[in-house]
Amino acid sequence: MAALSDADHDKVSAAVAAAEARSDGEIVTILTDLSDPYHDVGLHWAVAVLIAVLAWSAFAPGWLYWAFHLVNGGWSEEPTLGQLLAMLMFVAVLKFTIALLLLKWMPLRLALTPGATKQRRVRRRAVALFKAAAERRTIGRTGVLLYLSLGERRAEIVADQAIHEVTTPECWGEAMAILLADVKQGRPADGIAAAVGLIGDVLAEHFPKTAADINELPDKLIEL
């Protein structure tokens, strides 16, 4: 992913500042290429290919004889059990290795990763970053993280205790929808800025601006 332009960063920072000007809430925005490398997914698919080879051999063992004679040019006698097992092992390992190498290509690995797995790992990364960047870092526990993972095209909104106690997940639905719609059209900065504005509406409703409020967390977009 190419880094966002300075203008994009300025747009997001301005949106955060405007949203925070209406409430005592603090908004942190984080953008990343990918939330997880999904190495295990590639390994699982490669193992599935290996098992498929073994299963096919059990169902239709005749192909082993065909493969053996093909390799030997048809000049050998009938193969022994050991030779057939060696052929099976060779083909299974070859298929496993090819599948593993193909799945090093991230677009393919992501395409074969179940949506639920992507969602769980994006959520896990968002929560971990929230704990590091926003949790308990505001006096009133009014920090909220907007996290966007471009590779999975998924986002998360994680709120600190005070916000969590007075809101429901449905409160963030409109912000999530407009964010992901802009991401699909190749405008992540516009989506983040628009989502920040809607998050600001929720914060202004529950935590209106007071004279004692100060800017406790940075307004800038963080790219990982």
mmCIF file of C-alpha atoms in Angstrom:
data_model
loop_
_atom_site.group_PDB
_atom_site.id
_atom_site.type_symbol
_atom_site.label_atom_id
_atom_site.label_comp_id
_atom_site.label_asym_id
_atom_site.label_seq_id
_atom_site.Cartn_x
_atom_site.Cartn_y
_atom_site.Cartn_z
ATOM 1 C CA MET A 1 0.000 0.000 0.000
ATOM 2 C CA ALA A 2 1.313 3.427 -0.899
ATOM 3 C CA ALA A 3 1.441 5.849 2.005
ATOM 4 C CA LEU A 4 -1.331 8.407 2.090
ATOM 5 C CA SER A 5 -0.444 11.876 0.895
ATOM 6 C CA ASP A 6 0.187 14.836 3.169
ATOM 7 C CA ALA A 7 -3.153 16.242 2.043
ATOM 8 C CA ASP A 8 -4.872 13.030 3.130
ATOM 9 C CA HIS A 9 -3.199 13.204 6.527
ATOM 10 C CA ASP A 10 -4.225 16.842 6.901
ATOM 11 C CA LYS A 11 -7.816 15.940 5.998
ATOM 12 C CA VAL A 12 -8.005 13.259 8.689
ATOM 13 C CA SER A 13 -6.304 15.442 11.311
ATOM 14 C CA ALA A 14 -8.730 18.275 10.591
ATOM 15 C CA ALA A 15 -11.692 15.895 10.901
ATOM 16 C CA VAL A 16 -10.416 14.615 14.256
ATOM 17 C CA ALA A 17 -9.865 18.155 15.552
ATOM 18 C CA ALA A 18 -13.348 19.216 14.435
ATOM 19 C CA ALA A 19 -14.978 16.171 16.030
ATOM 20 C CA GLU A 20 -13.117 16.641 19.300
ATOM 21 C CA ALA A 21 -14.062 20.330 19.389
ATOM 22 C CA ARG A 22 -17.667 19.254 20.009
ATOM 23 C CA SER A 23 -17.082 16.842 22.885
ATOM 24 C CA ASP A 24 -14.788 15.684 25.662
ATOM 25 C CA GLY A 25 -13.986 12.572 23.645
ATOM 26 C CA GLU A 26 -10.606 11.765 22.109
ATOM 27 C CA ILE A 27 -10.341 10.000 18.749
ATOM 28 C CA VAL A 28 -7.313 8.019 17.571
ATOM 29 C CA THR A 29 -7.103 6.892 13.931
ATOM 30 C CA ILE A 30 -4.851 4.067 12.751
ATOM 31 C CA LEU A 31 -4.413 2.744 9.212
ATOM 32 C CA THR A 32 -2.528 -0.437 8.323
ATOM 33 C CA ASP A 33 -1.885 -2.622 5.285
ATOM 34 C CA LEU A 34 -2.696 -5.897 6.992
ATOM 35 C CA SER A 35 -3.645 -7.032 10.481
ATOM 36 C CA ASP A 36 -2.099 -10.502 10.262
ATOM 37 C CA PRO A 37 0.203 -12.384 7.839
ATOM 38 C CA TYR A 38 -2.113 -15.447 7.890
ATOM 39 C CA HIS A 39 0.808 -17.874 7.621
ATOM 40 C CA ASP A 40 -1.294 -20.573 9.243
ATOM 41 C CA VAL A 41 -3.952 -20.225 6.546
ATOM 42 C CA GLY A 42 -1.395 -20.974 3.835
ATOM 43 C CA LEU A 43 -0.144 -23.983 5.789
ATOM 44 C CA HIS A 44 -3.672 -25.288 6.358
ATOM 45 C CA TRP A 45 -4.496 -25.131 2.648
ATOM 46 C CA ALA A 46 -1.230 -26.859 1.730
ATOM 47 C CA VAL A 47 -2.007 -29.644 4.213
ATOM 48 C CA ALA A 48 -5.502 -29.895 2.714
ATOM 49 C CA VAL A 49 -3.945 -30.434 -0.724
ATOM 50 C CA LEU A 50 -1.677 -33.146 0.672
ATOM 51 C CA ILE A 51 -4.637 -34.896 2.323
ATOM 52 C CA ALA A 52 -6.602 -34.637 -0.931
ATOM 53 C CA VAL A 53 -3.795 -36.470 -2.760
ATOM 54 C CA LEU A 54 -3.820 -39.236 -0.153
ATOM 55 C CA ALA A 55 -7.616 -39.465 -0.230
ATOM 56 C CA TRP A 56 -7.682 -39.656 -4.027
ATOM 57 C CA SER A 57 -5.077 -42.413 -3.929
ATOM 58 C CA ALA A 58 -7.253 -44.413 -1.543
ATOM 59 C CA PHE A 59 -10.328 -43.864 -3.725
ATOM 60 C CA ALA A 60 -8.659 -44.454 -7.110
ATOM 61 C CA PRO A 61 -5.247 -46.119 -6.629
ATOM 62 C CA GLY A 62 -4.958 -46.913 -10.323
ATOM 63 C CA TRP A 63 -3.386 -43.520 -11.027
ATOM 64 C CA LEU A 64 -0.326 -44.571 -9.027
ATOM 65 C CA TYR A 65 0.334 -47.410 -11.481
ATOM 66 C CA TRP A 66 -0.138 -45.003 -14.375
ATOM 67 C CA ALA A 67 2.246 -42.469 -12.810
ATOM 68 C CA PHE A 68 4.838 -45.149 -12.084
ATOM 69 C CA HIS A 69 4.837 -46.431 -15.666
ATOM 70 C CA LEU A 70 4.909 -42.861 -16.982
ATOM 71 C CA VAL A 71 8.041 -42.095 -14.976
ATOM 72 C CA ASN A 72 9.700 -45.354 -16.002
ATOM 73 C CA GLY A 73 8.768 -45.099 -19.658
ATOM 74 C CA GLY A 74 6.591 -48.197 -19.502
ATOM 75 C CA TRP A 75 9.610 -50.530 -19.497
ATOM 76 C CA SER A 76 9.431 -51.659 -15.882
ATOM 77 C CA GLU A 77 7.586 -54.628 -14.531
ATOM 78 C CA GLU A 78 4.632 -54.177 -12.228
ATOM 79 C CA PRO A 79 5.693 -51.912 -9.337
ATOM 80 C CA THR A 80 6.152 -53.255 -5.854
ATOM 81 C CA LEU A 81 4.185 -51.911 -2.903
ATOM 82 C CA GLY A 82 7.261 -50.015 -1.753
ATOM 83 C CA GLN A 83 7.640 -48.357 -5.156
ATOM 84 C CA LEU A 84 3.986 -47.316 -5.180
ATOM 85 C CA LEU A 85 4.273 -45.855 -1.692
ATOM 86 C CA ALA A 86 7.417 -43.979 -2.715
ATOM 87 C CA MET A 87 5.568 -42.584 -5.742
ATOM 88 C CA LEU A 88 2.657 -41.543 -3.535
ATOM 89 C CA MET A 89 4.981 -39.839 -1.055
ATOM 90 C CA PHE A 90 6.789 -37.991 -3.839
ATOM 91 C CA VAL A 91 3.576 -36.700 -5.435
ATOM 92 C CA ALA A 92 2.019 -35.725 -2.094
ATOM 93 C CA VAL A 93 5.100 -33.790 -0.968
ATOM 94 C CA LEU A 94 5.390 -32.145 -4.394
ATOM 95 C CA LYS A 95 1.759 -30.983 -4.310
ATOM 96 C CA PHE A 96 2.163 -29.768 -0.724
ATOM 97 C CA THR A 97 5.265 -27.756 -1.629
ATOM 98 C CA ILE A 98 3.678 -26.219 -4.728
ATOM 99 C CA ALA A 99 0.572 -25.220 -2.760
ATOM 100 C CA LEU A 100 2.686 -23.695 0.005
ATOM 101 C CA LEU A 101 4.728 -21.685 -2.505
ATOM 102 C CA LEU A 102 1.625 -20.456 -4.336
ATOM 103 C CA LEU A 103 0.081 -19.364 -1.060
ATOM 104 C CA LYS A 104 3.042 -17.127 -0.317
ATOM 105 C CA TRP A 105 1.330 -14.721 -2.725
ATOM 106 C CA MET A 106 -0.696 -12.619 -0.299
ATOM 107 C CA PRO A 107 -3.682 -11.848 -2.595
ATOM 108 C CA LEU A 108 -4.297 -15.581 -3.003
ATOM 109 C CA ARG A 109 -3.804 -16.238 0.701
ATOM 110 C CA LEU A 110 -6.281 -13.488 1.574
ATOM 111 C CA ALA A 111 -8.787 -14.764 -0.982
ATOM 112 C CA LEU A 112 -8.669 -18.210 0.637
ATOM 113 C CA THR A 113 -8.904 -16.886 4.191
ATOM 114 C CA PRO A 114 -12.439 -17.196 5.623
ATOM 115 C CA GLY A 115 -14.145 -13.891 6.297
ATOM 116 C CA ALA A 116 -14.742 -14.797 9.937
ATOM 117 C CA THR A 117 -11.014 -15.399 10.411
ATOM 118 C CA LYS A 118 -10.181 -12.001 8.932
ATOM 119 C CA GLN A 119 -12.751 -10.322 11.162
ATOM 120 C CA ARG A 120 -11.415 -11.965 14.326
ATOM 121 C CA ARG A 121 -7.829 -11.028 13.591
ATOM 122 C CA VAL A 122 -8.631 -7.462 12.614
ATOM 123 C CA ARG A 123 -10.578 -7.134 15.859
ATOM 124 C CA ARG A 124 -7.741 -8.666 17.869
ATOM 125 C CA ARG A 125 -5.196 -6.258 16.379
ATOM 126 C CA ALA A 126 -7.509 -3.298 16.903
ATOM 127 C CA VAL A 127 -8.015 -4.154 20.569
ATOM 128 C CA ALA A 128 -4.263 -4.593 21.082
ATOM 129 C CA LEU A 129 -3.542 -1.212 19.487
ATOM 130 C CA PHE A 130 -6.345 0.424 21.453
ATOM 131 C CA LYS A 131 -4.828 -0.810 24.705
ATOM 132 C CA ALA A 132 -1.464 0.612 23.662
ATOM 133 C CA ALA A 133 -2.631 3.921 22.199
ATOM 134 C CA ALA A 134 -5.879 5.011 23.838
ATOM 135 C CA GLU A 135 -7.101 2.925 26.762
ATOM 136 C CA ARG A 136 -6.859 4.738 30.118
ATOM 137 C CA ARG A 137 -5.012 7.619 28.452
ATOM 138 C CA THR A 138 -7.795 10.140 28.988
ATOM 139 C CA ILE A 139 -8.995 11.518 32.304
ATOM 140 C CA GLY A 140 -12.614 10.588 31.702
ATOM 141 C CA ARG A 141 -11.914 7.278 29.904
ATOM 142 C CA THR A 142 -13.379 8.832 26.744
ATOM 143 C CA GLY A 143 -10.890 7.619 24.148
ATOM 144 C CA VAL A 144 -12.018 5.824 20.989
ATOM 145 C CA LEU A 145 -9.969 4.124 18.275
ATOM 146 C CA LEU A 146 -10.927 4.008 14.607
ATOM 147 C CA TYR A 147 -8.867 1.226 13.029
ATOM 148 C CA LEU A 148 -8.790 0.434 9.309
ATOM 149 C CA SER A 149 -7.041 -2.607 7.824
ATOM 150 C CA LEU A 150 -6.873 -2.171 4.060
ATOM 151 C CA GLY A 151 -5.797 -5.695 3.098
ATOM 152 C CA GLU A 152 -8.880 -7.256 4.655
ATOM 153 C CA ARG A 153 -11.090 -4.238 3.888
ATOM 154 C CA ARG A 154 -12.312 -4.307 7.442
ATOM 155 C CA ALA A 155 -12.450 -1.759 10.212
ATOM 156 C CA GLU A 156 -13.073 -1.659 13.939
ATOM 157 C CA ILE A 157 -14.160 0.993 16.406
ATOM 158 C CA VAL A 158 -12.980 0.340 19.958
ATOM 159 C CA ALA A 159 -14.084 2.643 22.770
ATOM 160 C CA ASP A 160 -12.855 3.167 26.311
ATOM 161 C CA GLN A 161 -14.922 2.339 29.376
ATOM 162 C CA ALA A 162 -16.962 5.536 29.738
ATOM 163 C CA ILE A 163 -18.040 5.461 26.081
ATOM 164 C CA HIS A 164 -18.667 1.724 26.090
ATOM 165 C CA GLU A 165 -21.034 2.071 29.051
ATOM 166 C CA VAL A 166 -23.390 4.491 27.276
ATOM 167 C CA THR A 167 -23.271 3.220 23.688
ATOM 168 C CA THR A 168 -24.066 0.056 21.766
ATOM 169 C CA PRO A 169 -22.240 -1.430 18.748
ATOM 170 C CA GLU A 170 -25.119 -0.188 16.589
ATOM 171 C CA CYS A 171 -24.108 3.407 17.374
ATOM 172 C CA TRP A 172 -21.085 2.990 15.130
ATOM 173 C CA GLY A 173 -22.879 1.286 12.244
ATOM 174 C CA GLU A 174 -23.243 4.371 10.052
ATOM 175 C CA ALA A 175 -19.611 5.370 10.577
ATOM 176 C CA MET A 176 -18.425 1.881 9.638
ATOM 177 C CA ALA A 177 -20.645 1.771 6.558
ATOM 178 C CA ILE A 178 -19.464 5.085 5.110
ATOM 179 C CA LEU A 179 -15.829 4.249 5.887
ATOM 180 C CA LEU A 180 -15.885 0.896 4.098
ATOM 181 C CA ALA A 181 -17.856 2.316 1.164
ATOM 182 C CA ASP A 182 -15.133 4.904 0.534
ATOM 183 C CA VAL A 183 -12.386 2.296 0.990
ATOM 184 C CA LYS A 184 -13.961 0.140 -1.725
ATOM 185 C CA GLN A 185 -13.847 3.158 -4.041
ATOM 186 C CA GLY A 186 -10.169 3.769 -3.287
ATOM 187 C CA ARG A 187 -10.668 6.774 -0.997
ATOM 188 C CA PRO A 188 -9.561 5.628 2.469
ATOM 189 C CA ALA A 189 -8.749 9.131 3.727
ATOM 190 C CA ASP A 190 -12.207 10.408 2.760
ATOM 191 C CA GLY A 191 -13.781 7.426 4.481
ATOM 192 C CA ILE A 192 -11.779 7.898 7.666
ATOM 193 C CA ALA A 193 -12.592 11.619 7.777
ATOM 194 C CA ALA A 194 -16.308 10.988 7.249
ATOM 195 C CA ALA A 195 -16.369 8.217 9.861
ATOM 196 C CA VAL A 196 -14.573 10.450 12.354
ATOM 197 C CA GLY A 197 -17.285 13.066 11.878
ATOM 198 C CA LEU A 198 -20.002 10.526 12.679
ATOM 199 C CA ILE A 199 -18.069 9.244 15.688
ATOM 200 C CA GLY A 200 -17.867 12.867 16.798
ATOM 201 C CA ASP A 201 -21.667 13.087 16.632
ATOM 202 C CA VAL A 202 -21.993 10.151 19.031
ATOM 203 C CA LEU A 203 -19.397 11.588 21.399
ATOM 204 C CA ALA A 204 -21.009 15.042 21.345
ATOM 205 C CA GLU A 205 -24.350 13.508 22.291
ATOM 206 C CA HIS A 206 -23.020 11.627 25.308
ATOM 207 C CA PHE A 207 -19.977 13.720 26.272
ATOM 208 C CA PRO A 208 -20.604 17.357 25.291
ATOM 209 C CA LYS A 209 -17.674 19.741 25.397
ATOM 210 C CA THR A 210 -16.773 21.159 28.810
ATOM 211 C CA ALA A 211 -14.435 23.982 29.758
ATOM 212 C CA ALA A 212 -12.077 21.562 31.510
ATOM 213 C CA ASP A 213 -11.467 19.443 28.407
ATOM 214 C CA ILE A 214 -7.965 19.348 26.931
ATOM 215 C CA ASN A 215 -6.516 17.576 23.912
ATOM 216 C CA GLU A 216 -5.046 14.444 25.489
ATOM 217 C CA LEU A 217 -4.289 12.303 22.422
ATOM 218 C CA PRO A 218 -2.723 13.250 19.057
ATOM 219 C CA ASP A 219 -5.068 14.125 16.196
ATOM 220 C CA LYS A 220 -2.797 12.827 13.433
ATOM 221 C CA LEU A 221 -3.473 9.661 11.452
ATOM 222 C CA ILE A 222 -1.090 6.840 12.372
ATOM 223 C CA GLU A 223 0.055 4.591 9.515
ATOM 224 C CA LEU A 224 1.526 1.214 10.438
#
